[in-house]
Structures are given as structure tokens and as C-alpha cells.
Amino acid sequence: MQDIFALPIEELQDLFVAAGLKKFRAKQVFQWLYQKSVFDFTAMHNLSKADIAVLQEKFTVLPHSLEILREQNSSDGMTSKLLLGLPDGNSVETVLMHHDYGYSVCVSSQVGCDMHCAFCASGLKGAVRNLTAAEIVAQVYLFNERLREQGAMVSRVVVMGSGEPMLNFDSVLQALDFLHREDTCNMSYRNMTISTCGIIPGIKRLEEQGNPINLAISLHAVKNELRTALMPVNKGYPFVDVLTAAESYSKASGRQITYEYILLKGKNDSPQDAELLSNYLRYKQASVNLIPANPVPEQGFERPSKAAVERFLRILQKNRINATVRKEMGKDIDAACGQLRAKFAKEQEQK
Ligand code: SF4
């Protein structure tokens, strides 16, 4: 059985013809999949029974074969998180957020992650494998299927779930290009964001591909030793060089860079840290997204007080750095990266 999800229309046409179906059926199925978010062949009403039988015999559609292992909905109804079981037995998390402007999805790019950031549950056990482009697109379409009745679709994508997207660059780009197509989500590149811990060759490749995709950098510390302790990637790609690469991308793409900064109590939340961060970002096309830490019990990190967060924010603003504190979404549902998957794995081990 071949999975046809997220294949270009031309490839679908070839497959259908080889299976003895008429070429125009490919266009019809393509529309059902990506404009109506219908993944069950039997629900595609304009297909003949005979053709449905052929399709069922020869092809699968990934979102239809994903298993929802866990689902958590925040008490305010604004955030839904799914733990998806992939056909090979692995699992990944994906999160839907409802904003004033519409729906955004935070997708994973790898099963687990090899970057071992100290505050992150996804990096606890390392990377298992890269996701395929189809597996990335499927995370968006699973939610499109749920939004279908409201006549809505996901309008923004952030590649910020588990995994380091720059280490799976080709599949991530392929997935974003697919979502950009007029006959799928028709999503603007400006509504897509790739978040990296600072893989410089990936930032350069993003610059080379030329589409105005947003870039977010997980910075989290501007003292070299501390950043290396929090994010081992800093050894290979020191953050000052990352800032230079990001600045070059900003100039080439015209996009403002977002710097993510997790505030960890007593580690990187002092007024001195805020001043130092301001010095690095002054006069840059940049904004800072402050994230009060979601504690990862295994790592012993604490969330700073509200007063400490406000103090940090005020210092950045005084220094004319565009900064906000991330709106807390889904705190009551383990929305931070990798937490649900880690919890699920632990429960399975205890069984
Ligand atoms: S924060 Fe991102 S890059 Fe770091 S371990 Fe977690 S998933 Fe990987």
C-alpha cells in the first residue's frame, strides 16, 4: 500500500493512471484531501464505487492512519494538544492554538531531539528519526479536519515542536512549500516560522531558498558559559555567530527575527542579563519573546516570579528593544515542547 498524502498533483496523477484510474480522478482526490480535509475515500462523494475500491486497495492517506494517543484541551478552550501515534510506532506532539487572528499550529519536525537543551523534555532521550514532509503536513491537516465544520482552516504554522528543524531542513521546507500551494492551504510564507536553537548552516540555507519565512532563534542566554550549559549547541555554534547569521537573514528576507528567551529563575533572569541582551540586540530588526519557564521536573528548573519577569521586560523596553511576554497558552495541558510525549513514554515504561 502506498501513502499518497502530501504528494504533488503530478505524482498523484501518475500513480492513479498506473493503478488503472482516470487522470482526472487525481485532481478530484487532491481537492478532497487539501481543500476539504477529507481523508476517507468512502466519503469522497463524486468518486464511483469501483474507483473507491481501487483506491482502498492500493493507497493510504496518512492523516487517516494516525492514531491519537492522547488529547489535552486547555480549560479556556484555546489550545489543543495531540500526541500522534505514527504508523511505525513512534509518536509526536502537535498543538493547535486559537488566536484573535485565527488558528496556528505548532508542528514537530523530528521524533525526539538531539540538541539536549537542558530545559526541554523533547531532548531528554535524543532524536529517534526525522519526520517526513508528509508527517509534518499531516499535523496541520489533522486540525484542518477538525475545523472543517466551522469552515475554518489553520492559517499559520510554527515549526517549534519537538526536534531541530534545521537538521531536517529538506523535509521541513518541502512541507512548508506544500502548505503554501494555492490548491492546498494557500498559506503565505509570511505566516510560517521556523524556530532553531542556532544551527548556522540551516540559517544560511534558509537565506538561500529566498522565501520570506519567519525565523525564530531560541537564544535563552547571552553569557557564553551559561548558554553552553543550557544549550550544548552553543559549543559548535556560539551565539554571537548565530546573531550574525540571523541578522544577515533578516536583511536578505526583510523579516524581523524573533528571539525566544526562556526565563529561568536565578539563572538568566537578572537585570544584568536583561541589559546584556539589550546590548546584543540594539539596532537590530529583532523582537524578544520572553517565556517564563514551564518547569521540567526532571531538570529542576523553576519559573521566576511575576515581578522578575516584569522587571526583565521593562529593562528591554527601556533600551528600545521590542519585547513581549508570551501569552500563556495551554499551561494547564503540558503545552511546553515534549512534555506530553515524555509523560506518555514514562507511563508506558511503568506498565
Ligand atoms: S528546545 Fe528545541 S532544540 Fe532544544 S532540545 Fe528541545 S526540541 Fe530540541
CSV table of C-alpha atoms in Angstrom, one decimal, residues 118-324:
chain,number,residue,atom,x,y,z
A,118,ALA,CA,18.6,21.5,29.5
A,119,PHE,CA,15.1,22.9,30.0
A,120,CYS,CA,13.4,20.8,27.3
A,121,ALA,CA,11.6,17.5,27.7
A,122,SER,CA,12.0,16.6,24.0
A,123,GLY,CA,15.7,16.4,24.3
A,124,LEU,CA,15.7,14.1,27.3
A,125,LYS,CA,16.1,10.9,25.3
A,126,GLY,CA,17.6,12.2,22.0
A,127,ALA,CA,16.3,12.0,18.5
A,128,VAL,CA,14.8,8.9,17.1
A,129,ARG,CA,14.3,10.0,13.5
A,130,ASN,CA,13.4,12.9,11.2
A,131,LEU,CA,9.8,13.3,10.2
A,132,THR,CA,8.9,13.2,6.5
A,133,ALA,CA,7.3,16.2,4.8
A,134,ALA,CA,4.0,14.3,4.7
A,135,GLU,CA,4.2,13.7,8.5
A,136,ILE,CA,4.7,17.5,9.0
A,137,VAL,CA,1.9,18.5,6.7
A,138,ALA,CA,-0.4,15.8,8.3
A,139,GLN,CA,-0.1,17.6,11.7
A,140,VAL,CA,-1.7,20.7,10.1
A,141,TYR,CA,-4.3,18.7,8.2
A,142,LEU,CA,-5.5,16.8,11.3
A,143,PHE,CA,-6.6,20.1,12.8
A,144,ASN,CA,-8.0,21.3,9.4
A,145,GLU,CA,-10.2,18.2,9.5
A,146,ARG,CA,-11.4,19.2,13.0
A,147,LEU,CA,-12.0,22.8,11.9
A,148,ARG,CA,-13.9,21.8,8.8
A,149,GLU,CA,-17.3,22.1,10.3
A,150,GLN,CA,-16.7,25.7,11.3
A,151,GLY,CA,-15.5,26.4,7.7
A,152,ALA,CA,-12.1,27.3,9.1
A,153,MET,CA,-8.5,26.3,8.3
A,154,VAL,CA,-5.2,26.7,10.0
A,155,SER,CA,-3.6,29.9,8.8
A,156,ARG,CA,-0.2,29.9,10.5
A,157,VAL,CA,2.4,27.3,11.1
A,158,VAL,CA,5.3,27.4,13.5
A,159,VAL,CA,7.9,24.7,13.3
A,160,MET,CA,8.7,24.8,17.0
A,161,GLY,CA,7.5,21.5,18.4
A,162,SER,CA,9.9,18.7,19.1
A,163,GLY,CA,13.1,18.4,17.0
A,164,GLU,CA,15.5,20.8,15.5
A,165,PRO,CA,14.0,21.8,12.1
A,166,MET,CA,17.4,22.8,10.6
A,167,LEU,CA,18.6,19.2,11.0
A,168,ASN,CA,15.6,18.1,8.9
A,169,PHE,CA,15.7,21.0,6.5
A,170,ASP,CA,14.7,19.4,3.3
A,171,SER,CA,11.5,17.8,4.7
A,172,VAL,CA,10.6,21.0,6.6
A,173,LEU,CA,11.0,23.2,3.5
A,174,GLN,CA,9.1,20.6,1.4
A,175,ALA,CA,6.2,20.6,3.9
A,176,LEU,CA,6.1,24.4,4.0
A,177,ASP,CA,6.1,24.7,0.2
A,178,PHE,CA,3.3,22.2,0.1
A,179,LEU,CA,1.2,24.2,2.6
A,180,HIS,CA,1.9,27.4,0.5
A,181,ARG,CA,0.4,25.9,-2.7
A,182,GLU,CA,-2.7,27.7,-3.9
A,183,ASP,CA,-4.6,24.4,-4.2
A,184,THR,CA,-3.8,23.3,-0.6
A,185,CYS,CA,-3.7,25.7,2.3
A,186,ASN,CA,-2.7,28.7,0.3
A,187,MET,CA,-0.7,29.8,3.3
A,188,SER,CA,1.6,32.8,2.9
A,189,TYR,CA,5.3,32.2,3.7
A,190,ARG,CA,5.0,35.3,6.0
A,191,ASN,CA,2.7,33.2,8.2
A,192,MET,CA,5.2,30.4,8.6
A,193,THR,CA,8.0,30.4,11.2
A,194,ILE,CA,11.0,28.1,11.6
A,195,SER,CA,12.5,28.1,15.1
A,196,THR,CA,16.1,26.9,15.6
A,197,CYS,CA,18.4,26.6,18.5
A,198,GLY,CA,21.1,28.2,16.3
A,199,ILE,CA,22.2,25.8,13.6
A,200,ILE,CA,24.1,28.3,11.4
A,201,PRO,CA,24.3,26.2,8.2
A,202,GLY,CA,20.5,25.9,8.4
A,203,ILE,CA,20.1,29.7,8.7
A,204,LYS,CA,22.2,30.1,5.7
A,205,ARG,CA,20.2,27.6,3.7
A,206,LEU,CA,17.0,29.4,4.7
A,207,GLU,CA,18.6,32.6,3.3
A,208,GLU,CA,19.5,30.8,0.1
A,209,GLN,CA,15.9,29.5,-0.5
A,210,GLY,CA,14.7,33.0,-0.8
A,211,ASN,CA,11.0,32.8,0.5
A,212,PRO,CA,10.1,35.2,3.4
A,213,ILE,CA,9.7,32.6,6.0
A,214,ASN,CA,10.0,34.0,9.6
A,215,LEU,CA,13.0,32.9,11.6
A,216,ALA,CA,12.9,32.5,15.4
A,217,ILE,CA,16.1,31.8,17.4
A,218,SER,CA,16.0,30.1,20.7
A,219,LEU,CA,18.5,32.2,22.5
A,220,HIS,CA,17.8,31.8,26.2
A,221,ALA,CA,21.1,33.2,27.5
A,222,VAL,CA,23.7,35.7,26.5
A,223,LYS,CA,26.5,34.6,28.7
A,224,ASN,CA,28.6,32.1,26.8
A,225,GLU,CA,29.2,29.6,29.7
A,226,LEU,CA,25.6,29.7,30.8
A,227,ARG,CA,24.3,29.3,27.2
A,228,THR,CA,26.6,26.3,26.7
A,229,ALA,CA,25.3,24.8,29.9
A,230,LEU,CA,21.6,25.3,28.9
A,231,MET,CA,22.1,24.6,25.2
A,232,PRO,CA,25.1,22.4,24.3
A,233,VAL,CA,24.7,23.6,20.6
A,234,ASN,CA,26.4,26.8,21.7
A,235,LYS,CA,29.8,24.9,21.7
A,236,GLY,CA,29.6,24.3,18.0
A,237,TYR,CA,27.7,27.4,17.0
A,238,PRO,CA,28.4,30.2,19.6
A,239,PHE,CA,25.5,32.6,20.0
A,240,VAL,CA,27.4,35.7,18.7
A,241,ASP,CA,27.9,33.9,15.4
A,242,VAL,CA,24.2,32.9,15.4
A,243,LEU,CA,23.2,36.5,15.9
A,244,THR,CA,25.3,37.5,12.9
A,245,ALA,CA,23.8,34.8,10.7
A,246,ALA,CA,20.3,35.8,11.8
A,247,GLU,CA,21.0,39.4,11.1
A,248,SER,CA,22.1,38.5,7.6
A,249,TYR,CA,18.9,36.5,7.1
A,250,SER,CA,16.8,39.5,8.4
A,251,LYS,CA,18.5,41.8,5.9
A,252,ALA,CA,18.1,39.3,3.0
A,253,SER,CA,14.4,38.4,3.7
A,254,GLY,CA,13.2,41.7,5.1
A,255,ARG,CA,11.7,39.7,8.1
A,256,GLN,CA,12.2,40.6,11.7
A,257,ILE,CA,13.9,37.9,13.8
A,258,THR,CA,12.2,36.7,16.9
A,259,TYR,CA,14.5,35.8,19.8
A,260,GLU,CA,13.0,33.3,22.2
A,261,TYR,CA,14.2,33.7,25.8
A,262,ILE,CA,13.0,31.3,28.5
A,263,LEU,CA,13.2,33.0,31.9
A,264,LEU,CA,14.7,30.5,34.4
A,265,LYS,CA,14.6,31.6,38.0
A,266,GLY,CA,18.1,32.6,39.3
A,267,LYS,CA,19.8,31.5,36.0
A,268,ASN,CA,19.2,34.1,33.3
A,269,ASP,CA,16.6,36.5,34.7
A,270,SER,CA,18.7,39.1,36.4
A,271,PRO,CA,18.7,42.9,35.5
A,272,GLN,CA,22.3,42.4,34.3
A,273,ASP,CA,21.1,39.6,31.9
A,274,ALA,CA,18.4,42.0,30.5
A,275,GLU,CA,21.0,44.8,30.0
A,276,LEU,CA,23.4,42.4,28.2
A,277,LEU,CA,20.6,41.0,26.0
A,278,SER,CA,19.7,44.6,25.1
A,279,ASN,CA,23.3,45.3,24.1
A,280,TYR,CA,23.4,42.4,21.7
A,281,LEU,CA,20.0,43.2,20.1
A,282,ARG,CA,20.1,47.0,20.0
A,283,TYR,CA,19.6,48.5,16.4
A,284,LYS,CA,18.7,45.1,15.1
A,285,GLN,CA,15.4,44.1,13.3
A,286,ALA,CA,14.5,42.0,16.2
A,287,SER,CA,11.9,41.2,18.8
A,288,VAL,CA,12.2,39.3,22.0
A,289,ASN,CA,9.7,36.8,23.2
A,290,LEU,CA,10.1,36.2,26.9
A,291,ILE,CA,8.8,32.8,28.1
A,292,PRO,CA,8.5,32.3,31.9
A,293,ALA,CA,9.7,28.7,32.2
A,294,ASN,CA,7.4,25.8,32.3
A,295,PRO,CA,9.2,23.7,35.0
A,296,VAL,CA,10.5,20.4,33.7
A,297,PRO,CA,10.5,18.4,36.9
A,298,GLU,CA,13.4,16.1,35.7
A,299,GLN,CA,15.7,19.1,35.3
A,300,GLY,CA,14.9,21.1,38.4
A,301,PHE,CA,14.2,24.5,36.7
A,302,GLU,CA,11.9,27.0,38.3
A,303,ARG,CA,9.7,29.7,37.0
A,304,PRO,CA,10.7,33.3,38.0
A,305,SER,CA,8.2,35.5,39.9
A,306,LYS,CA,5.9,37.7,38.0
A,307,ALA,CA,7.8,40.7,39.4
A,308,ALA,CA,11.1,39.4,38.0
A,309,VAL,CA,9.5,38.8,34.6
A,310,GLU,CA,8.1,42.4,34.5
A,311,ARG,CA,11.5,43.8,35.6
A,312,PHE,CA,13.2,42.0,32.8
A,313,LEU,CA,10.6,43.2,30.3
A,314,ARG,CA,10.9,46.8,31.5
A,315,ILE,CA,14.7,46.9,31.1
A,316,LEU,CA,14.4,45.6,27.5
A,317,GLN,CA,11.7,48.2,26.7
A,318,LYS,CA,13.7,51.0,28.3
A,319,ASN,CA,16.5,50.0,25.9
A,320,ARG,CA,14.1,50.2,23.0
A,321,ILE,CA,14.0,46.5,22.3
A,322,ASN,CA,10.7,45.3,21.0
A,323,ALA,CA,9.8,42.7,23.6
A,324,THR,CA,6.7,40.9,24.9
